[in-house]
Amino acid sequence: MKTAIITGASRGIGLAIAEEFARLRYTLGLISRNQEEVERVLEELKTRYSVDGYAIECDVSNKDRVLSAFERFHQKSGSLDILVNNAGINSRRTLPVKSPEKWFEGFENNLSGWREELDVNLTGSFICSYVAAGYMIPQSSGSIINISSVKAREPTSSPGYGASKAGIEKLTIDLAKSLAPFIRVNCIAPGFIDTGMTAELPSEKKFSYMEEIPQQRFGTVQEVAKTAAFLASSDSSYITGAVIPVNGGYFMTQ
Ligand code: NAD
């Protein structure tokens, strides 16, 4: 039976990936910053799919917490076949260009947003990948799946979020090259997906994005989860270093 760690598994895309992997009967290591939430998710999946799994509270940007979380999972499950670096934040601290008089006033706030996004999204993915690879290299097998965003490539007024996601795509190819031939590293670049993250968008902004999407709708978390299941499985055995867009054709109109 395959073993998989999914970060940020308590809700949204991470939860859908956990459910898809549960359906495939993978042994789950569900990581989140909130122990109660992730335990509740695990209990539900165990009841519905009779899977094995562990719920682990861990901040992905904290190296020591990640080392001990992954060690605990490996001790209990005996292997680590798949890592999904899904945990992510968008601080929505946008550049104050619409009120230039507040430019310097907003500096500290923007800088702390930038640091948090880089720390969780990019450094967190690096830390988890590094630790996971420590278990995958002796096995001579493994699949690491990163999650970037359309915002890696198009301009965004949240530069920390955009830079962290662009960094994740670069980290994907660097790790894919270093960890080949046996460990595959790929990335999913979701477009606009219906989750808590996009629920915060003002509705006029949502409609204007939808007009730009050839499929004229936001994606579902299940559509991202199915792509993760493909990249985790041997069906994608000759794919590494790839960034797979799941965006309803969004960039065709750019
Ligand atoms: P979400 O906010 O609903 O869930 C994020 C998850 O990450 C939560 O479980 C949260 O607890 C966890 N998390 C946050 N910081 C963490 C930390 N430091 N340590 C451990 N866990 C942490 O987000 P979502 O919409 O499901 O997005 C999931 C991923 O997909 C993110 O990386 C996001 O950037 C990316 N993404 C989302 C969309 C979208 O439209 N929703 C689009 C493109 C990319």
mmCIF file with all atom_site columns, N, CA, C and O and ligand atoms in Angstrom, residues 8-14 31-33 58-61 86-89 120 147-150 161 165 190-193 195-198, ligand 1:
data_model
loop_
_atom_site.group_PDB
_atom_site.id
_atom_site.type_symbol
_atom_site.label_atom_id
_atom_site.label_alt_id
_atom_site.label_comp_id
_atom_site.label_asym_id
_atom_site.label_entity_id
_atom_site.label_seq_id
_atom_site.pdbx_PDB_ins_code
_atom_site.Cartn_x
_atom_site.Cartn_y
_atom_site.Cartn_z
_atom_site.occupancy
_atom_site.B_iso_or_equiv
_atom_site.pdbx_formal_charge
_atom_site.auth_seq_id
_atom_site.auth_comp_id
_atom_site.auth_asym_id
_atom_site.auth_atom_id
_atom_site.pdbx_PDB_model_num
ATOM   1   N N   . GLY A 1 8   ? -1.225  20.823 4.675   1.00 0.00 ? 8   GLY A N   1
ATOM   2   C CA  . GLY A 1 8   ? -2.409  21.682 4.538   1.00 0.00 ? 8   GLY A CA  1
ATOM   3   C C   . GLY A 1 8   ? -3.633  20.858 4.186   1.00 0.00 ? 8   GLY A C   1
ATOM   4   O O   . GLY A 1 8   ? -4.441  21.251 3.335   1.00 0.00 ? 8   GLY A O   1
ATOM   5   N N   . ALA A 1 9   ? -3.780  19.703 4.869   1.00 0.00 ? 9   ALA A N   1
ATOM   6   C CA  . ALA A 1 9   ? -4.814  18.734 4.469   1.00 0.00 ? 9   ALA A CA  1
ATOM   7   C C   . ALA A 1 9   ? -6.153  18.955 5.169   1.00 0.00 ? 9   ALA A C   1
ATOM   8   O O   . ALA A 1 9   ? -7.069  18.171 4.972   1.00 0.00 ? 9   ALA A O   1
ATOM   9   N N   . SER A 1 10  ? -6.277  20.018 5.959   1.00 0.00 ? 10  SER A N   1
ATOM   10  C CA  . SER A 1 10  ? -7.504  20.146 6.756   1.00 0.00 ? 10  SER A CA  1
ATOM   11  C C   . SER A 1 10  ? -8.676  20.722 5.981   1.00 0.00 ? 10  SER A C   1
ATOM   12  O O   . SER A 1 10  ? -9.810  20.613 6.404   1.00 0.00 ? 10  SER A O   1
ATOM   13  N N   . ARG A 1 11  ? -8.418  21.350 4.835   1.00 0.00 ? 11  ARG A N   1
ATOM   14  C CA  . ARG A 1 11  ? -9.533  21.934 4.070   1.00 0.00 ? 11  ARG A CA  1
ATOM   15  C C   . ARG A 1 11  ? -9.117  22.191 2.616   1.00 0.00 ? 11  ARG A C   1
ATOM   16  O O   . ARG A 1 11  ? -7.959  21.950 2.244   1.00 0.00 ? 11  ARG A O   1
ATOM   17  N N   . GLY A 1 12  ? -10.064 22.643 1.815   1.00 0.00 ? 12  GLY A N   1
ATOM   18  C CA  . GLY A 1 12  ? -9.790  23.069 0.441   1.00 0.00 ? 12  GLY A CA  1
ATOM   19  C C   . GLY A 1 12  ? -9.163  21.987 -0.419  1.00 0.00 ? 12  GLY A C   1
ATOM   20  O O   . GLY A 1 12  ? -9.563  20.816 -0.376  1.00 0.00 ? 12  GLY A O   1
ATOM   21  N N   . ILE A 1 13  ? -8.161  22.376 -1.196  1.00 0.00 ? 13  ILE A N   1
ATOM   22  C CA  . ILE A 1 13  ? -7.520  21.461 -2.146  1.00 0.00 ? 13  ILE A CA  1
ATOM   23  C C   . ILE A 1 13  ? -6.831  20.303 -1.411  1.00 0.00 ? 13  ILE A C   1
ATOM   24  O O   . ILE A 1 13  ? -6.918  19.146 -1.832  1.00 0.00 ? 13  ILE A O   1
ATOM   25  N N   . GLY A 1 14  ? -6.174  20.610 -0.293  1.00 0.00 ? 14  GLY A N   1
ATOM   26  C CA  . GLY A 1 14  ? -5.464  19.564 0.471   1.00 0.00 ? 14  GLY A CA  1
ATOM   27  C C   . GLY A 1 14  ? -6.412  18.489 0.962   1.00 0.00 ? 14  GLY A C   1
ATOM   28  O O   . GLY A 1 14  ? -6.107  17.291 0.917   1.00 0.00 ? 14  GLY A O   1
ATOM   29  N N   . ILE A 1 31  ? -1.083  16.644 7.401   1.00 0.00 ? 31  ILE A N   1
ATOM   30  C CA  . ILE A 1 31  ? -0.419  17.698 8.165   1.00 0.00 ? 31  ILE A CA  1
ATOM   31  C C   . ILE A 1 31  ? -1.204  18.994 8.077   1.00 0.00 ? 31  ILE A C   1
ATOM   32  O O   . ILE A 1 31  ? -1.696  19.363 7.007   1.00 0.00 ? 31  ILE A O   1
ATOM   33  N N   . SER A 1 32  ? -1.324  19.647 9.232   1.00 0.00 ? 32  SER A N   1
ATOM   34  C CA  . SER A 1 32  ? -1.962  20.965 9.267   1.00 0.00 ? 32  SER A CA  1
ATOM   35  C C   . SER A 1 32  ? -1.467  21.684 10.511  1.00 0.00 ? 32  SER A C   1
ATOM   36  O O   . SER A 1 32  ? -0.908  21.066 11.410  1.00 0.00 ? 32  SER A O   1
ATOM   37  N N   . ARG A 1 33  ? -1.702  22.992 10.545  1.00 0.00 ? 33  ARG A N   1
ATOM   38  C CA  . ARG A 1 33  ? -1.311  23.724 11.755  1.00 0.00 ? 33  ARG A CA  1
ATOM   39  C C   . ARG A 1 33  ? -2.289  23.484 12.881  1.00 0.00 ? 33  ARG A C   1
ATOM   40  O O   . ARG A 1 33  ? -2.015  23.812 14.026  1.00 0.00 ? 33  ARG A O   1
ATOM   41  N N   . CYS A 1 58  ? 1.663   20.493 12.465  1.00 0.00 ? 58  CYS A N   1
ATOM   42  C CA  . CYS A 1 58  ? 3.022   20.905 12.107  1.00 0.00 ? 58  CYS A CA  1
ATOM   43  C C   . CYS A 1 58  ? 2.962   22.150 11.233  1.00 0.00 ? 58  CYS A C   1
ATOM   44  O O   . CYS A 1 58  ? 2.146   22.234 10.319  1.00 0.00 ? 58  CYS A O   1
ATOM   45  N N   . ASP A 1 59  ? 3.842   23.103 11.537  1.00 0.00 ? 59  ASP A N   1
ATOM   46  C CA  . ASP A 1 59  ? 3.987   24.278 10.677  1.00 0.00 ? 59  ASP A CA  1
ATOM   47  C C   . ASP A 1 59  ? 5.086   23.935 9.668   1.00 0.00 ? 59  ASP A C   1
ATOM   48  O O   . ASP A 1 59  ? 6.228   23.668 10.054  1.00 0.00 ? 59  ASP A O   1
ATOM   49  N N   . VAL A 1 60  ? 4.736   23.948 8.374   1.00 0.00 ? 60  VAL A N   1
ATOM   50  C CA  . VAL A 1 60  ? 5.698   23.481 7.355   1.00 0.00 ? 60  VAL A CA  1
ATOM   51  C C   . VAL A 1 60  ? 6.937   24.371 7.239   1.00 0.00 ? 60  VAL A C   1
ATOM   52  O O   . VAL A 1 60  ? 7.938   23.961 6.651   1.00 0.00 ? 60  VAL A O   1
ATOM   53  N N   . SER A 1 61  ? 6.867   25.583 7.796   1.00 0.00 ? 61  SER A N   1
ATOM   54  C CA  . SER A 1 61  ? 8.040   26.451 7.691   1.00 0.00 ? 61  SER A CA  1
ATOM   55  C C   . SER A 1 61  ? 9.013   26.238 8.857   1.00 0.00 ? 61  SER A C   1
ATOM   56  O O   . SER A 1 61  ? 10.050  26.896 8.932   1.00 0.00 ? 61  SER A O   1
ATOM   57  N N   . ASN A 1 86  ? 1.118   21.083 -0.379  1.00 0.00 ? 86  ASN A N   1
ATOM   58  C CA  . ASN A 1 86  ? -0.079  21.868 -0.692  1.00 0.00 ? 86  ASN A CA  1
ATOM   59  C C   . ASN A 1 86  ? -0.264  23.086 0.225   1.00 0.00 ? 86  ASN A C   1
ATOM   60  O O   . ASN A 1 86  ? -0.873  24.073 -0.174  1.00 0.00 ? 86  ASN A O   1
ATOM   61  N N   . ALA A 1 87  ? 0.280   23.019 1.459   1.00 0.00 ? 87  ALA A N   1
ATOM   62  C CA  . ALA A 1 87  ? 0.048   24.114 2.425   1.00 0.00 ? 87  ALA A CA  1
ATOM   63  C C   . ALA A 1 87  ? 0.457   25.445 1.803   1.00 0.00 ? 87  ALA A C   1
ATOM   64  O O   . ALA A 1 87  ? 1.537   25.557 1.204   1.00 0.00 ? 87  ALA A O   1
ATOM   65  N N   . GLY A 1 88  ? -0.402  26.431 1.933   1.00 0.00 ? 88  GLY A N   1
ATOM   66  C CA  . GLY A 1 88  ? -0.067  27.729 1.351   1.00 0.00 ? 88  GLY A CA  1
ATOM   67  C C   . GLY A 1 88  ? -0.905  28.827 1.971   1.00 0.00 ? 88  GLY A C   1
ATOM   68  O O   . GLY A 1 88  ? -1.997  28.582 2.473   1.00 0.00 ? 88  GLY A O   1
ATOM   69  N N   . ILE A 1 89  ? -0.372  30.030 1.921   1.00 0.00 ? 89  ILE A N   1
ATOM   70  C CA  . ILE A 1 89  ? -1.134  31.192 2.405   1.00 0.00 ? 89  ILE A CA  1
ATOM   71  C C   . ILE A 1 89  ? -1.059  32.315 1.376   1.00 0.00 ? 89  ILE A C   1
ATOM   72  O O   . ILE A 1 89  ? -0.092  32.413 0.613   1.00 0.00 ? 89  ILE A O   1
ATOM   73  N N   . VAL A 1 120 ? 6.197   30.305 4.299   1.00 0.00 ? 120 VAL A N   1
ATOM   74  C CA  . VAL A 1 120 ? 5.283   29.149 4.303   1.00 0.00 ? 120 VAL A CA  1
ATOM   75  C C   . VAL A 1 120 ? 5.279   28.482 2.922   1.00 0.00 ? 120 VAL A C   1
ATOM   76  O O   . VAL A 1 120 ? 5.497   27.268 2.794   1.00 0.00 ? 120 VAL A O   1
ATOM   77  N N   . ILE A 1 147 ? 2.504   22.579 -5.389  1.00 0.00 ? 147 ILE A N   1
ATOM   78  C CA  . ILE A 1 147 ? 1.333   23.320 -5.877  1.00 0.00 ? 147 ILE A CA  1
ATOM   79  C C   . ILE A 1 147 ? 1.732   24.787 -6.061  1.00 0.00 ? 147 ILE A C   1
ATOM   80  O O   . ILE A 1 147 ? 2.075   25.472 -5.080  1.00 0.00 ? 147 ILE A O   1
ATOM   81  N N   . SER A 1 148 ? 1.712   25.241 -7.328  1.00 0.00 ? 148 SER A N   1
ATOM   82  C CA  . SER A 1 148 ? 1.987   26.676 -7.560  1.00 0.00 ? 148 SER A CA  1
ATOM   83  C C   . SER A 1 148 ? 0.651   27.366 -7.816  1.00 0.00 ? 148 SER A C   1
ATOM   84  O O   . SER A 1 148 ? -0.326  27.107 -7.114  1.00 0.00 ? 148 SER A O   1
ATOM   85  N N   . SER A 1 149 ? 0.566   28.207 -8.835  1.00 0.00 ? 149 SER A N   1
ATOM   86  C CA  . SER A 1 149 ? -0.666  28.969 -9.089  1.00 0.00 ? 149 SER A CA  1
ATOM   87  C C   . SER A 1 149 ? -0.503  29.702 -10.415 1.00 0.00 ? 149 SER A C   1
ATOM   88  O O   . SER A 1 149 ? 0.635   29.950 -10.852 1.00 0.00 ? 149 SER A O   1
ATOM   89  N N   . VAL A 1 150 ? -1.621  30.099 -11.032 1.00 0.00 ? 150 VAL A N   1
ATOM   90  C CA  . VAL A 1 150 ? -1.517  30.977 -12.206 1.00 0.00 ? 150 VAL A CA  1
ATOM   91  C C   . VAL A 1 150 ? -0.775  32.260 -11.851 1.00 0.00 ? 150 VAL A C   1
ATOM   92  O O   . VAL A 1 150 ? -0.165  32.892 -12.704 1.00 0.00 ? 150 VAL A O   1
ATOM   93  N N   . TYR A 1 161 ? 3.094   36.481 -2.711  1.00 0.00 ? 161 TYR A N   1
ATOM   94  C CA  . TYR A 1 161 ? 2.391   35.264 -3.141  1.00 0.00 ? 161 TYR A CA  1
ATOM   95  C C   . TYR A 1 161 ? 2.895   34.858 -4.530  1.00 0.00 ? 161 TYR A C   1
ATOM   96  O O   . TYR A 1 161 ? 3.275   33.700 -4.747  1.00 0.00 ? 161 TYR A O   1
ATOM   97  N N   . LYS A 1 165 ? 5.129   31.465 -5.526  1.00 0.00 ? 165 LYS A N   1
ATOM   98  C CA  . LYS A 1 165 ? 4.603   30.444 -6.440  1.00 0.00 ? 165 LYS A CA  1
ATOM   99  C C   . LYS A 1 165 ? 5.534   30.264 -7.650  1.00 0.00 ? 165 LYS A C   1
ATOM   100 O O   . LYS A 1 165 ? 5.722   29.154 -8.139  1.00 0.00 ? 165 LYS A O   1
ATOM   101 N N   . PRO A 1 190 ? -2.723  25.399 -10.266 1.00 0.00 ? 190 PRO A N   1
ATOM   102 C CA  . PRO A 1 190 ? -4.173  25.620 -10.387 1.00 0.00 ? 190 PRO A CA  1
ATOM   103 C C   . PRO A 1 190 ? -4.484  27.050 -10.825 1.00 0.00 ? 190 PRO A C   1
ATOM   104 O O   . PRO A 1 190 ? -3.750  27.996 -10.502 1.00 0.00 ? 190 PRO A O   1
ATOM   105 N N   . GLY A 1 191 ? -5.602  27.164 -11.548 1.00 0.00 ? 191 GLY A N   1
ATOM   106 C CA  . GLY A 1 191 ? -6.151  28.494 -11.836 1.00 0.00 ? 191 GLY A CA  1
ATOM   107 C C   . GLY A 1 191 ? -7.029  28.885 -10.656 1.00 0.00 ? 191 GLY A C   1
ATOM   108 O O   . GLY A 1 191 ? -6.646  28.703 -9.502  1.00 0.00 ? 191 GLY A O   1
ATOM   109 N N   . PHE A 1 192 ? -8.230  29.376 -10.954 1.00 0.00 ? 192 PHE A N   1
ATOM   110 C CA  . PHE A 1 192 ? -9.136  29.785 -9.875  1.00 0.00 ? 192 PHE A CA  1
ATOM   111 C C   . PHE A 1 192 ? -9.990  28.587 -9.474  1.00 0.00 ? 192 PHE A C   1
ATOM   112 O O   . PHE A 1 192 ? -10.728 28.047 -10.288 1.00 0.00 ? 192 PHE A O   1
ATOM   113 N N   . ILE A 1 193 ? -9.832  28.177 -8.231  1.00 0.00 ? 193 ILE A N   1
ATOM   114 C CA  . ILE A 1 193 ? -10.499 26.973 -7.736  1.00 0.00 ? 193 ILE A CA  1
ATOM   115 C C   . ILE A 1 193 ? -11.431 27.400 -6.594  1.00 0.00 ? 193 ILE A C   1
ATOM   116 O O   . ILE A 1 193 ? -11.049 28.246 -5.770  1.00 0.00 ? 193 ILE A O   1
ATOM   117 N N   . THR A 1 195 ? -12.541 27.479 -3.328  1.00 0.00 ? 195 THR A N   1
ATOM   118 C CA  . THR A 1 195 ? -12.102 27.107 -1.971  1.00 0.00 ? 195 THR A CA  1
ATOM   119 C C   . THR A 1 195 ? -12.250 28.327 -1.064  1.00 0.00 ? 195 THR A C   1
ATOM   120 O O   . THR A 1 195 ? -12.629 29.408 -1.533  1.00 0.00 ? 195 THR A O   1
ATOM   121 N N   . GLY A 1 196 ? -11.876 28.144 0.195   1.00 0.00 ? 196 GLY A N   1
ATOM   122 C CA  . GLY A 1 196 ? -11.883 29.262 1.144   1.00 0.00 ? 196 GLY A CA  1
ATOM   123 C C   . GLY A 1 196 ? -11.036 30.421 0.635   1.00 0.00 ? 196 GLY A C   1
ATOM   124 O O   . GLY A 1 196 ? -11.354 31.592 0.844   1.00 0.00 ? 196 GLY A O   1
ATOM   125 N N   . MET A 1 197 ? -9.923  30.088 -0.068  1.00 0.00 ? 197 MET A N   1
ATOM   126 C CA  . MET A 1 197 ? -8.996  31.132 -0.531  1.00 0.00 ? 197 MET A CA  1
ATOM   127 C C   . MET A 1 197 ? -9.688  32.052 -1.546  1.00 0.00 ? 197 MET A C   1
ATOM   128 O O   . MET A 1 197 ? -9.552  33.260 -1.503  1.00 0.00 ? 197 MET A O   1
ATOM   129 N N   . THR A 1 198 ? -10.481 31.466 -2.482  1.00 0.00 ? 198 THR A N   1
ATOM   130 C CA  . THR A 1 198 ? -11.134 32.297 -3.502  1.00 0.00 ? 198 THR A CA  1
ATOM   131 C C   . THR A 1 198 ? -12.472 32.847 -2.996  1.00 0.00 ? 198 THR A C   1
ATOM   132 O O   . THR A 1 198 ? -12.976 33.830 -3.541  1.00 0.00 ? 198 THR A O   1
HETATM 133 P P1  . NAD B 2 .   ? -6.894  26.992 1.981   1.00 0.00 ? 1   NAD B P1  1
HETATM 134 O O1  . NAD B 2 .   ? -6.561  28.315 2.597   1.00 0.00 ? 1   NAD B O1  1
HETATM 135 O O2  . NAD B 2 .   ? -8.323  26.580 1.893   1.00 0.00 ? 1   NAD B O2  1
HETATM 136 O O3  . NAD B 2 .   ? -6.080  25.826 2.740   1.00 0.00 ? 1   NAD B O3  1
HETATM 137 C C1  . NAD B 2 .   ? -4.701  25.966 2.996   1.00 0.00 ? 1   NAD B C1  1
HETATM 138 C C2  . NAD B 2 .   ? -4.265  24.865 3.942   1.00 0.00 ? 1   NAD B C2  1
HETATM 139 O O4  . NAD B 2 .   ? -2.887  25.068 4.261   1.00 0.00 ? 1   NAD B O4  1
HETATM 140 C C3  . NAD B 2 .   ? -5.019  24.864 5.268   1.00 0.00 ? 1   NAD B C3  1
HETATM 141 O O5  . NAD B 2 .   ? -5.225  23.521 5.680   1.00 0.00 ? 1   NAD B O5  1
HETATM 142 C C4  . NAD B 2 .   ? -4.035  25.546 6.227   1.00 0.00 ? 1   NAD B C4  1
HETATM 143 O O6  . NAD B 2 .   ? -4.209  25.157 7.576   1.00 0.00 ? 1   NAD B O6  1
HETATM 144 C C5  . NAD B 2 .   ? -2.719  25.024 5.679   1.00 0.00 ? 1   NAD B C5  1
HETATM 145 N N1  . NAD B 2 .   ? -1.567  25.831 6.076   1.00 0.00 ? 1   NAD B N1  1
HETATM 146 C C6  . NAD B 2 .   ? -1.382  27.162 5.909   1.00 0.00 ? 1   NAD B C6  1
HETATM 147 N N2  . NAD B 2 .   ? -0.198  27.516 6.417   1.00 0.00 ? 1   NAD B N2  1
HETATM 148 C C7  . NAD B 2 .   ? 0.379   26.395 6.920   1.00 0.00 ? 1   NAD B C7  1
HETATM 149 C C8  . NAD B 2 .   ? 1.600   26.124 7.593   1.00 0.00 ? 1   NAD B C8  1
HETATM 150 N N3  . NAD B 2 .   ? 2.476   27.093 7.865   1.00 0.00 ? 1   NAD B N3  1
HETATM 151 N N4  . NAD B 2 .   ? 1.872   24.845 7.960   1.00 0.00 ? 1   NAD B N4  1
HETATM 152 C C9  . NAD B 2 .   ? 0.993   23.843 7.714   1.00 0.00 ? 1   NAD B C9  1
HETATM 153 N N5  . NAD B 2 .   ? -0.188  24.039 7.080   1.00 0.00 ? 1   NAD B N5  1
HETATM 154 C C10 . NAD B 2 .   ? -0.489  25.307 6.714   1.00 0.00 ? 1   NAD B C10 1
HETATM 155 O O7  . NAD B 2 .   ? -6.195  27.020 0.560   1.00 0.00 ? 1   NAD B O7  1
HETATM 156 P P2  . NAD B 2 .   ? -6.564  26.278 -0.816  1.00 0.00 ? 1   NAD B P2  1
HETATM 157 O O8  . NAD B 2 .   ? -7.344  27.226 -1.631  1.00 0.00 ? 1   NAD B O8  1
HETATM 158 O O9  . NAD B 2 .   ? -7.069  24.915 -0.575  1.00 0.00 ? 1   NAD B O9  1
HETATM 159 O O10 . NAD B 2 .   ? -5.102  26.223 -1.462  1.00 0.00 ? 1   NAD B O10 1
HETATM 160 C C11 . NAD B 2 .   ? -4.242  25.114 -1.323  1.00 0.00 ? 1   NAD B C11 1
HETATM 161 C C12 . NAD B 2 .   ? -3.003  25.358 -2.160  1.00 0.00 ? 1   NAD B C12 1
HETATM 162 O O11 . NAD B 2 .   ? -3.372  25.621 -3.518  1.00 0.00 ? 1   NAD B O11 1
HETATM 163 C C13 . NAD B 2 .   ? -2.204  26.591 -1.704  1.00 0.00 ? 1   NAD B C13 1
HETATM 164 O O12 . NAD B 2 .   ? -0.831  26.324 -1.860  1.00 0.00 ? 1   NAD B O12 1
HETATM 165 C C14 . NAD B 2 .   ? -2.649  27.676 -2.672  1.00 0.00 ? 1   NAD B C14 1
HETATM 166 O O13 . NAD B 2 .   ? -1.689  28.687 -2.830  1.00 0.00 ? 1   NAD B O13 1
HETATM 167 C C15 . NAD B 2 .   ? -2.833  26.857 -3.939  1.00 0.00 ? 1   NAD B C15 1
HETATM 168 N N6  . NAD B 2 .   ? -3.742  27.482 -4.924  1.00 0.00 ? 1   NAD B N6  1
HETATM 169 C C16 . NAD B 2 .   ? -5.071  27.697 -4.626  1.00 0.00 ? 1   NAD B C16 1
HETATM 170 C C17 . NAD B 2 .   ? -5.883  28.268 -5.595  1.00 0.00 ? 1   NAD B C17 1
HETATM 171 C C18 . NAD B 2 .   ? -7.348  28.520 -5.360  1.00 0.00 ? 1   NAD B C18 1
HETATM 172 O O14 . NAD B 2 .   ? -8.007  29.078 -6.258  1.00 0.00 ? 1   NAD B O14 1
HETATM 173 N N7  . NAD B 2 .   ? -7.910  28.129 -4.237  1.00 0.00 ? 1   NAD B N7  1
HETATM 174 C C19 . NAD B 2 .   ? -5.358  28.644 -6.838  1.00 0.00 ? 1   NAD B C19 1
HETATM 175 C C20 . NAD B 2 .   ? -4.015  28.427 -7.083  1.00 0.00 ? 1   NAD B C20 1
HETATM 176 C C21 . NAD B 2 .   ? -3.216  27.831 -6.122  1.00 0.00 ? 1   NAD B C21 1
#
